[in-house]
Coordinates of C-alpha atoms and ligand atoms in Angstrom, one line a residue:
M1 CA -86.0 19.4 -123.0
V2 CA -88.1 22.3 -124.3
S3 CA -90.5 23.5 -121.8
R4 CA -93.6 25.0 -123.6
A5 CA -94.8 26.5 -120.3
A6 CA -91.6 28.4 -119.9
I7 CA -91.6 29.7 -123.4
T8 CA -95.2 30.8 -122.9
N9 CA -94.2 33.0 -120.0
V10 CA -91.3 34.9 -121.5
R11 CA -92.0 38.5 -122.6
V12 CA -89.9 41.4 -123.7
Q13 CA -89.9 44.8 -122.1
A14 CA -91.7 47.3 -124.3
D15 CA -90.3 50.4 -122.5
R16 CA -86.7 49.2 -122.7
L17 CA -87.2 48.4 -126.4
W18 CA -88.7 51.9 -127.0
S19 CA -86.0 53.8 -125.2
S20 CA -83.2 52.0 -127.1
M21 CA -84.9 52.9 -130.3
M22 CA -85.3 56.5 -129.2
R23 CA -81.6 56.7 -128.2
L24 CA -80.6 55.6 -131.7
A25 CA -83.1 58.2 -133.2
E26 CA -80.9 60.9 -131.5
I27 CA -78.0 59.9 -133.7
G28 CA -78.6 61.9 -136.9
A29 CA -81.9 63.4 -135.7
T30 CA -83.5 65.8 -138.1
A31 CA -85.6 68.9 -137.3
R32 CA -88.7 67.3 -138.6
G33 CA -88.5 64.3 -136.3
G34 CA -86.7 62.0 -138.6
V35 CA -83.2 60.5 -138.9
C36 CA -80.5 61.1 -141.5
R37 CA -77.7 58.5 -140.9
L38 CA -76.2 57.5 -144.2
A39 CA -74.1 54.3 -144.4
L40 CA -70.5 54.5 -143.2
T41 CA -70.7 58.1 -142.2
D42 CA -69.5 59.3 -138.8
L43 CA -73.1 59.2 -137.6
D44 CA -73.3 55.5 -138.7
R45 CA -70.1 55.0 -136.6
V46 CA -71.7 56.5 -133.5
A47 CA -74.8 54.3 -133.9
R48 CA -72.6 51.2 -134.4
D49 CA -70.5 52.1 -131.3
Q50 CA -73.7 52.4 -129.3
F51 CA -74.8 49.0 -130.5
L52 CA -71.4 47.5 -129.6
S53 CA -71.5 48.9 -126.1
W54 CA -75.0 47.4 -125.6
V55 CA -74.1 43.9 -126.9
R56 CA -70.8 44.0 -124.9
E57 CA -72.9 44.5 -121.8
L58 CA -74.8 41.3 -122.6
G59 CA -71.5 39.4 -122.9
C60 CA -71.8 38.7 -126.6
E61 CA -68.8 37.7 -128.7
I62 CA -68.4 40.3 -131.4
S63 CA -67.0 39.9 -134.9
I64 CA -66.8 42.4 -137.8
D65 CA -66.3 41.2 -141.3
T66 CA -64.5 42.9 -144.2
I67 CA -67.7 44.5 -145.5
G68 CA -68.4 45.9 -142.0
N69 CA -71.3 43.7 -141.0
I70 CA -71.3 43.3 -137.2
V71 CA -72.3 40.0 -135.7
A72 CA -72.9 39.7 -131.9
R73 CA -73.1 36.1 -130.8
R74 CA -74.7 34.7 -127.7
P75 CA -73.3 31.2 -127.3
G76 CA -75.5 28.2 -127.2
A77 CA -75.2 25.0 -125.2
D78 CA -74.5 22.9 -128.2
P79 CA -71.5 24.2 -130.2
A80 CA -72.3 21.9 -133.1
R81 CA -75.6 23.7 -133.9
L82 CA -75.8 26.4 -136.5
P83 CA -76.7 29.8 -135.2
V84 CA -80.2 31.3 -135.2
M85 CA -79.7 34.8 -136.5
T86 CA -81.7 38.0 -136.4
G87 CA -81.0 41.7 -137.2
S88 CA -81.4 44.4 -139.8
H89 CA -79.7 47.7 -140.6
L90 CA -78.8 51.0 -138.8
D91 CA -78.3 53.2 -141.9
T92 CA -81.2 55.3 -143.1
Q93 CA -82.5 57.3 -146.1
P94 CA -81.5 61.0 -146.2
T95 CA -85.0 61.8 -145.0
G96 CA -85.5 58.6 -143.1
G97 CA -87.4 57.7 -139.9
K98 CA -86.7 56.2 -136.5
F99 CA -88.0 52.7 -137.3
D100 CA -86.9 51.4 -140.7
G101 CA -84.1 48.9 -140.0
V102 CA -83.4 50.1 -136.4
Y103 CA -86.5 48.2 -135.2
G104 CA -85.1 44.9 -136.4
V105 CA -81.8 45.4 -134.7
M106 CA -83.3 46.7 -131.4
A107 CA -85.9 43.9 -131.4
G108 CA -83.0 41.4 -131.6
L109 CA -81.2 43.3 -128.8
E110 CA -84.4 43.2 -126.7
V111 CA -84.7 39.4 -127.3
M112 CA -81.1 38.9 -126.0
R113 CA -81.6 41.2 -123.0
T114 CA -84.8 39.3 -122.1
L115 CA -83.0 35.9 -122.3
N116 CA -80.2 37.2 -120.2
D117 CA -82.6 38.6 -117.6
K118 CA -84.3 35.2 -117.3
G119 CA -81.1 33.2 -117.5
I120 CA -82.4 31.2 -120.5
R121 CA -80.0 29.1 -122.4
T122 CA -80.6 27.9 -126.0
A123 CA -79.2 24.8 -127.7
A124 CA -78.2 26.8 -130.8
P125 CA -76.2 30.0 -130.5
L126 CA -78.1 33.2 -131.2
E127 CA -76.6 35.9 -133.4
L128 CA -77.6 39.6 -133.8
V129 CA -76.4 41.2 -137.0
V130 CA -76.1 44.8 -138.2
W131 CA -75.9 44.7 -142.0
T132 CA -73.8 47.4 -143.8
N133 CA -75.5 49.8 -146.2
E134 CA -79.0 48.3 -146.6
E135 CA -80.4 51.6 -148.0
G136 CA -78.0 52.1 -150.9
T137 CA -78.3 55.8 -150.7
R138 CA -74.6 56.8 -150.3
F139 CA -73.3 53.7 -152.0
S140 CA -75.1 51.7 -154.6
P141 CA -76.4 48.9 -154.6
I142 CA -78.8 48.4 -151.8
M143 CA -78.5 45.5 -149.3
M144 CA -74.7 45.5 -149.8
G145 CA -73.7 43.8 -146.5
S146 CA -76.1 40.9 -146.8
G147 CA -75.5 40.6 -150.5
V148 CA -71.8 40.0 -149.8
F149 CA -72.4 37.8 -146.7
T150 CA -74.5 35.5 -148.9
G151 CA -72.2 35.5 -151.8
Q152 CA -74.7 37.2 -154.1
L153 CA -72.5 40.3 -154.4
S154 CA -68.7 40.3 -154.9
L155 CA -66.7 41.6 -151.9
D156 CA -64.0 43.1 -154.1
D157 CA -66.5 44.9 -156.3
M158 CA -68.4 46.3 -153.4
L159 CA -65.3 47.6 -151.6
K160 CA -64.5 49.6 -154.7
K161 CA -68.0 51.3 -155.0
Q162 CA -67.7 55.0 -154.5
D163 CA -70.0 57.7 -153.3
R164 CA -70.6 61.0 -155.1
D165 CA -67.4 62.5 -153.7
G166 CA -65.3 59.5 -154.9
V167 CA -64.9 58.0 -151.4
S168 CA -64.8 54.2 -151.7
V169 CA -66.6 51.7 -149.4
Q170 CA -63.2 50.4 -148.4
S171 CA -61.9 53.8 -147.3
A172 CA -65.2 54.8 -145.7
L173 CA -65.1 51.5 -143.6
A174 CA -61.5 52.3 -142.6
A175 CA -62.4 55.9 -141.7
I176 CA -65.0 54.8 -139.2
G177 CA -63.0 51.9 -137.9
Y178 CA -65.3 49.2 -139.1
D179 CA -63.1 47.5 -141.7
G180 CA -63.2 44.1 -139.9
K181 CA -61.0 41.1 -140.4
R182 CA -63.5 38.3 -140.7
N183 CA -64.4 36.8 -144.1
P184 CA -68.1 37.6 -144.8
G185 CA -70.5 34.7 -144.7
H186 CA -71.0 31.7 -142.5
P187 CA -73.8 29.0 -142.4
V188 CA -76.9 30.1 -140.5
G189 CA -79.5 27.7 -139.3
A190 CA -82.4 30.2 -139.4
Y191 CA -82.7 33.9 -140.0
F192 CA -85.6 36.1 -138.8
E193 CA -86.0 39.8 -139.4
A194 CA -88.5 42.0 -137.8
H195 CA -89.4 45.2 -139.7
I196 CA -92.1 47.8 -140.0
E197 CA -94.3 47.0 -142.9
Q198 CA -93.6 50.3 -144.8
G199 CA -97.1 50.0 -146.3
P200 CA -100.7 50.5 -145.2
I201 CA -102.1 47.0 -145.2
L202 CA -101.7 45.9 -141.6
E203 CA -102.9 49.3 -140.2
N204 CA -105.9 49.3 -142.5
E205 CA -106.8 45.8 -141.4
G206 CA -106.2 46.6 -137.8
I207 CA -103.7 43.7 -137.4
S208 CA -100.6 43.6 -135.3
I209 CA -98.4 41.0 -137.0
G210 CA -97.7 40.4 -140.6
V211 CA -96.5 36.9 -141.3
V212 CA -94.4 37.5 -144.3
T213 CA -94.6 34.7 -146.8
G214 CA -92.1 36.1 -149.3
A215 CA -90.8 39.1 -151.2
M216 CA -92.2 40.3 -154.6
G217 CA -90.2 39.9 -157.8
Q218 CA -89.3 43.0 -159.7
R219 CA -88.7 43.8 -163.3
W220 CA -87.3 47.2 -164.2
Y221 CA -87.2 48.8 -167.7
D222 CA -85.6 51.8 -169.4
I223 CA -87.7 53.0 -172.2
E224 CA -86.7 55.5 -174.9
V225 CA -89.4 57.1 -177.0
I226 CA -88.1 58.7 -180.1
G227 CA -90.3 61.2 -182.1
L228 CA -89.2 64.4 -183.7
E229 CA -88.6 67.9 -182.2
S230 CA -90.5 70.5 -184.2
H231 CA -92.0 74.0 -183.8
A232 CA -95.0 74.1 -181.5
G233 CA -96.6 76.8 -183.5
T234 CA -96.1 75.8 -187.1
T235 CA -96.5 72.0 -186.8
P236 CA -100.2 71.0 -187.3
M237 CA -101.7 68.6 -184.8
D238 CA -102.0 65.8 -187.3
S239 CA -98.4 65.7 -188.4
R240 CA -96.6 65.7 -185.0
R241 CA -94.3 63.1 -183.7
D242 CA -94.7 63.9 -180.1
A243 CA -92.7 61.6 -177.9
L244 CA -94.1 63.0 -174.6
L245 CA -97.7 62.4 -175.7
A246 CA -96.8 58.7 -176.5
A247 CA -94.9 58.4 -173.2
S248 CA -97.9 59.9 -171.3
R249 CA -100.2 57.3 -172.9
L250 CA -97.8 54.6 -172.0
T251 CA -97.7 55.9 -168.4
V252 CA -101.5 55.6 -168.1
R253 CA -101.4 52.2 -169.6
V254 CA -98.6 51.0 -167.3
N255 CA -100.7 51.9 -164.3
E256 CA -103.7 50.0 -165.7
I257 CA -101.6 46.9 -166.1
A258 CA -101.3 46.2 -162.4
L259 CA -104.9 47.5 -161.7
E260 CA -106.2 45.0 -164.2
K261 CA -104.0 42.2 -163.1
G262 CA -104.6 42.6 -159.4
G263 CA -103.2 39.9 -157.2
N264 CA -100.8 42.2 -155.4
T265 CA -99.0 43.4 -158.5
R266 CA -97.7 46.9 -158.8
S267 CA -96.7 49.0 -161.8
T268 CA -95.0 52.4 -161.8
V269 CA -93.5 55.0 -164.0
G270 CA -91.3 56.9 -161.6
Y271 CA -89.0 58.9 -163.9
M272 CA -89.3 60.8 -167.1
D273 CA -86.7 62.9 -168.9
V274 CA -88.1 65.0 -171.7
H275 CA -86.0 66.4 -174.5
P276 CA -85.7 69.3 -175.3
N277 CA -88.1 70.2 -172.4
S278 CA -89.0 73.5 -173.9
R279 CA -92.3 75.2 -173.9
N280 CA -92.3 75.9 -177.7
S281 CA -90.9 72.7 -179.0
I282 CA -92.7 69.4 -179.5
P283 CA -90.9 66.9 -177.4
G284 CA -88.7 64.7 -179.7
R285 CA -87.3 62.3 -177.2
V286 CA -88.4 60.9 -173.7
H287 CA -86.6 58.6 -171.4
L288 CA -88.8 56.9 -168.9
T289 CA -88.6 54.1 -166.4
V290 CA -91.1 51.4 -165.7
E291 CA -91.0 49.0 -162.8
F292 CA -93.3 46.0 -162.2
R293 CA -93.6 44.1 -159.0
G294 CA -95.5 40.9 -158.3
P295 CA -95.5 37.7 -156.2
E296 CA -95.1 35.3 -159.1
E297 CA -92.8 35.1 -162.1
N298 CA -95.6 34.3 -164.6
M299 CA -97.5 37.5 -163.5
L300 CA -94.3 39.5 -164.2
A301 CA -93.9 37.8 -167.6
A302 CA -97.6 38.6 -168.5
M303 CA -97.0 42.2 -167.4
E304 CA -94.0 42.5 -169.6
Q305 CA -96.0 41.2 -172.5
E306 CA -98.6 43.9 -171.9
L307 CA -95.9 46.5 -171.8
N308 CA -94.5 45.3 -175.2
Q309 CA -98.0 45.4 -176.7
A310 CA -98.6 48.9 -175.4
C311 CA -95.4 50.2 -176.8
D312 CA -96.3 48.6 -180.2
R313 CA -99.7 50.3 -180.0
Y314 CA -98.5 53.7 -179.2
S315 CA -95.6 53.7 -181.6
E316 CA -97.8 54.4 -184.6
P317 CA -95.5 52.9 -187.2
G318 CA -93.4 55.4 -189.0
K319 CA -94.1 58.1 -186.4
L320 CA -92.5 57.0 -183.1
D321 CA -90.0 54.5 -182.0
F322 CA -89.9 52.8 -178.7
S323 CA -86.8 51.0 -177.4
I324 CA -87.3 48.9 -174.3
R325 CA -84.4 47.6 -172.2
R326 CA -85.0 45.4 -169.2
V327 CA -82.4 46.6 -166.7
A328 CA -83.3 44.4 -163.6
D329 CA -84.9 41.1 -163.2
I330 CA -85.3 40.2 -159.5
K331 CA -87.0 36.9 -159.0
P332 CA -89.8 36.6 -156.4
Q333 CA -88.3 35.1 -153.2
P334 CA -90.5 33.0 -151.0
F335 CA -89.5 32.6 -147.4
F336 CA -88.8 29.2 -146.0
P337 CA -92.3 27.7 -145.3
P338 CA -91.4 25.9 -142.0
L339 CA -89.9 29.2 -140.6
V340 CA -93.0 31.1 -141.8
D341 CA -95.0 28.5 -139.8
V342 CA -92.8 29.2 -136.8
V343 CA -93.7 32.9 -137.0
R344 CA -97.4 32.2 -137.6
N345 CA -97.5 29.8 -134.6
A346 CA -95.7 32.3 -132.4
A347 CA -98.2 35.0 -133.2
Q348 CA -101.1 32.6 -132.8
E349 CA -99.8 31.3 -129.4
L350 CA -99.4 34.9 -128.2
S351 CA -102.9 35.7 -129.3
Y352 CA -101.9 38.5 -131.5
T353 CA -104.0 39.3 -134.6
H354 CA -102.0 38.3 -137.6
M355 CA -102.3 37.8 -141.4
E356 CA -100.1 36.7 -144.2
I357 CA -98.5 39.5 -146.2
L358 CA -95.9 39.9 -149.0
S359 CA -93.0 42.2 -148.9
G360 CA -93.1 44.7 -151.7
A361 CA -89.7 46.2 -150.6
G362 CA -86.2 44.7 -150.7
H363 CA -84.8 43.5 -147.3
D364 CA -81.6 41.9 -146.1
A365 CA -83.8 38.9 -145.4
V366 CA -84.4 38.4 -149.1
Y367 CA -80.7 37.8 -149.7
M368 CA -80.6 35.6 -146.6
A369 CA -83.5 33.6 -148.0
K370 CA -81.5 32.8 -151.1
A371 CA -78.7 31.3 -148.9
G372 CA -80.7 29.5 -146.2
P373 CA -83.9 29.4 -144.2
A374 CA -85.3 32.9 -143.6
A375 CA -88.5 34.5 -142.6
M376 CA -89.8 38.0 -141.6
I377 CA -92.1 39.6 -139.1
F378 CA -93.9 42.8 -140.1
V379 CA -95.6 45.3 -137.7
P380 CA -97.8 48.2 -138.8
C381 CA -96.5 51.7 -139.2
K382 CA -98.6 54.9 -139.1
D383 CA -100.3 55.7 -142.4
G384 CA -98.1 53.1 -144.1
L385 CA -95.5 55.8 -144.3
S386 CA -91.7 54.9 -144.5
H387 CA -88.6 56.5 -146.0
N388 CA -90.1 59.6 -144.5
E389 CA -89.2 61.7 -141.5
L390 CA -92.7 61.3 -140.2
E391 CA -92.4 57.5 -140.1
D392 CA -94.1 56.3 -136.9
A393 CA -95.2 53.1 -135.1
K394 CA -97.0 52.1 -131.9
K395 CA -95.1 50.9 -129.0
E396 CA -97.5 48.0 -128.5
D397 CA -97.1 46.8 -132.1
L398 CA -93.3 47.0 -131.8
E399 CA -93.6 45.0 -128.6
A400 CA -95.9 42.4 -130.2
G401 CA -93.4 41.9 -133.1
T402 CA -90.6 41.5 -130.7
N403 CA -92.4 38.9 -128.6
V404 CA -93.1 37.0 -131.8
L405 CA -89.4 37.3 -132.7
L406 CA -88.4 36.1 -129.2
R407 CA -90.7 33.1 -129.4
S408 CA -89.7 32.2 -133.0
M409 CA -86.0 32.3 -132.1
L410 CA -86.6 30.2 -129.0
C411 CA -88.4 27.7 -131.1
A412 CA -85.7 27.6 -133.8
A413 CA -82.8 27.6 -131.4
E414 CA -84.5 25.2 -129.0
M415 CA -84.9 26.7 -125.5
L416 CA -83.3 24.7 -122.7
E417 CA -84.2 24.7 -119.0
Ligands
ZN501 ZN1 -85.2 48.6 -143.8

């Protein structure tokens, strides 16, 4: 049935992949070479329309669901098989680049184009998906389309979410004509997503393919430090209750927590709001955020313990008060080991340099992994830079990732003669 020799010979066309990506980069292009194409705006519509015209040319069956996810289906020989799906997102950050999200969609398109060129049939149908609002910039939360598709987010709740101008997701979908009829969510046999790494590891190691074993867990905290505002000139140093000083000590400590723990953990203080924020007043109150990321739940729990101890230490009983609230607890999400093996084998058989890597960022694949078998393929990006207009990637790395995607999909969908 499956001819290994035939699989071995199939390759995507790097120039065609590149030119499709550059065509999409024109839609919402910024002066600094980036892309601004926020979810469900008119520019998002133009990109979606372009995508539809491409998949129509391939003869795909197209369906759009009620949260606006687009699925283009290439039929398989065996209608009883579950589809093998790939895809990503076409929306960007306000100062986004040409590669984040778009690469995964265009890689899937290039896979389908290649199969059509060669007249290759698969046993399982193949599906190429464009997820709605992955970035979460205009409408919160992030990964909305895949969250609804997998039943992790409520459709009704998401349709009511509003942007800053009070426009709801539902009316934005209708305004661009992507308020589809299909109910979101159907069983998927295997889901693969190709993506730029958005970090520096692959580039630093000089490696083309990241075999992604899972996504890090995250714990987010809101912390309020309460001291006492008082006069900066008349309050002696030893009788101050300076909330900013304590918050600063905590910030240093939070950074140390991941440095000491190692093992791919991360810790960040990214936001601080100082009250009253006046040159001549000792800060009486600070609101700051802490986020921890790590590959294992027990690491995150240990980090949380360290955070609590640090807050105790800096509170100097009677002088300062710390209130800690955990506002998000996202479990680490391993990808499906047999599918991770499929990706690794594909990279191996194609003789690409490859290594295991963890995703520190959220992706639609993380929701898909909660609902069924899923895996991801990372390729390097220049200087590890993403969510930035200067985001860049090499054509040959994009090609390598797409060949790995092609081979992985053929393996999962079972290629026929
Ligand atoms: Zn992305």
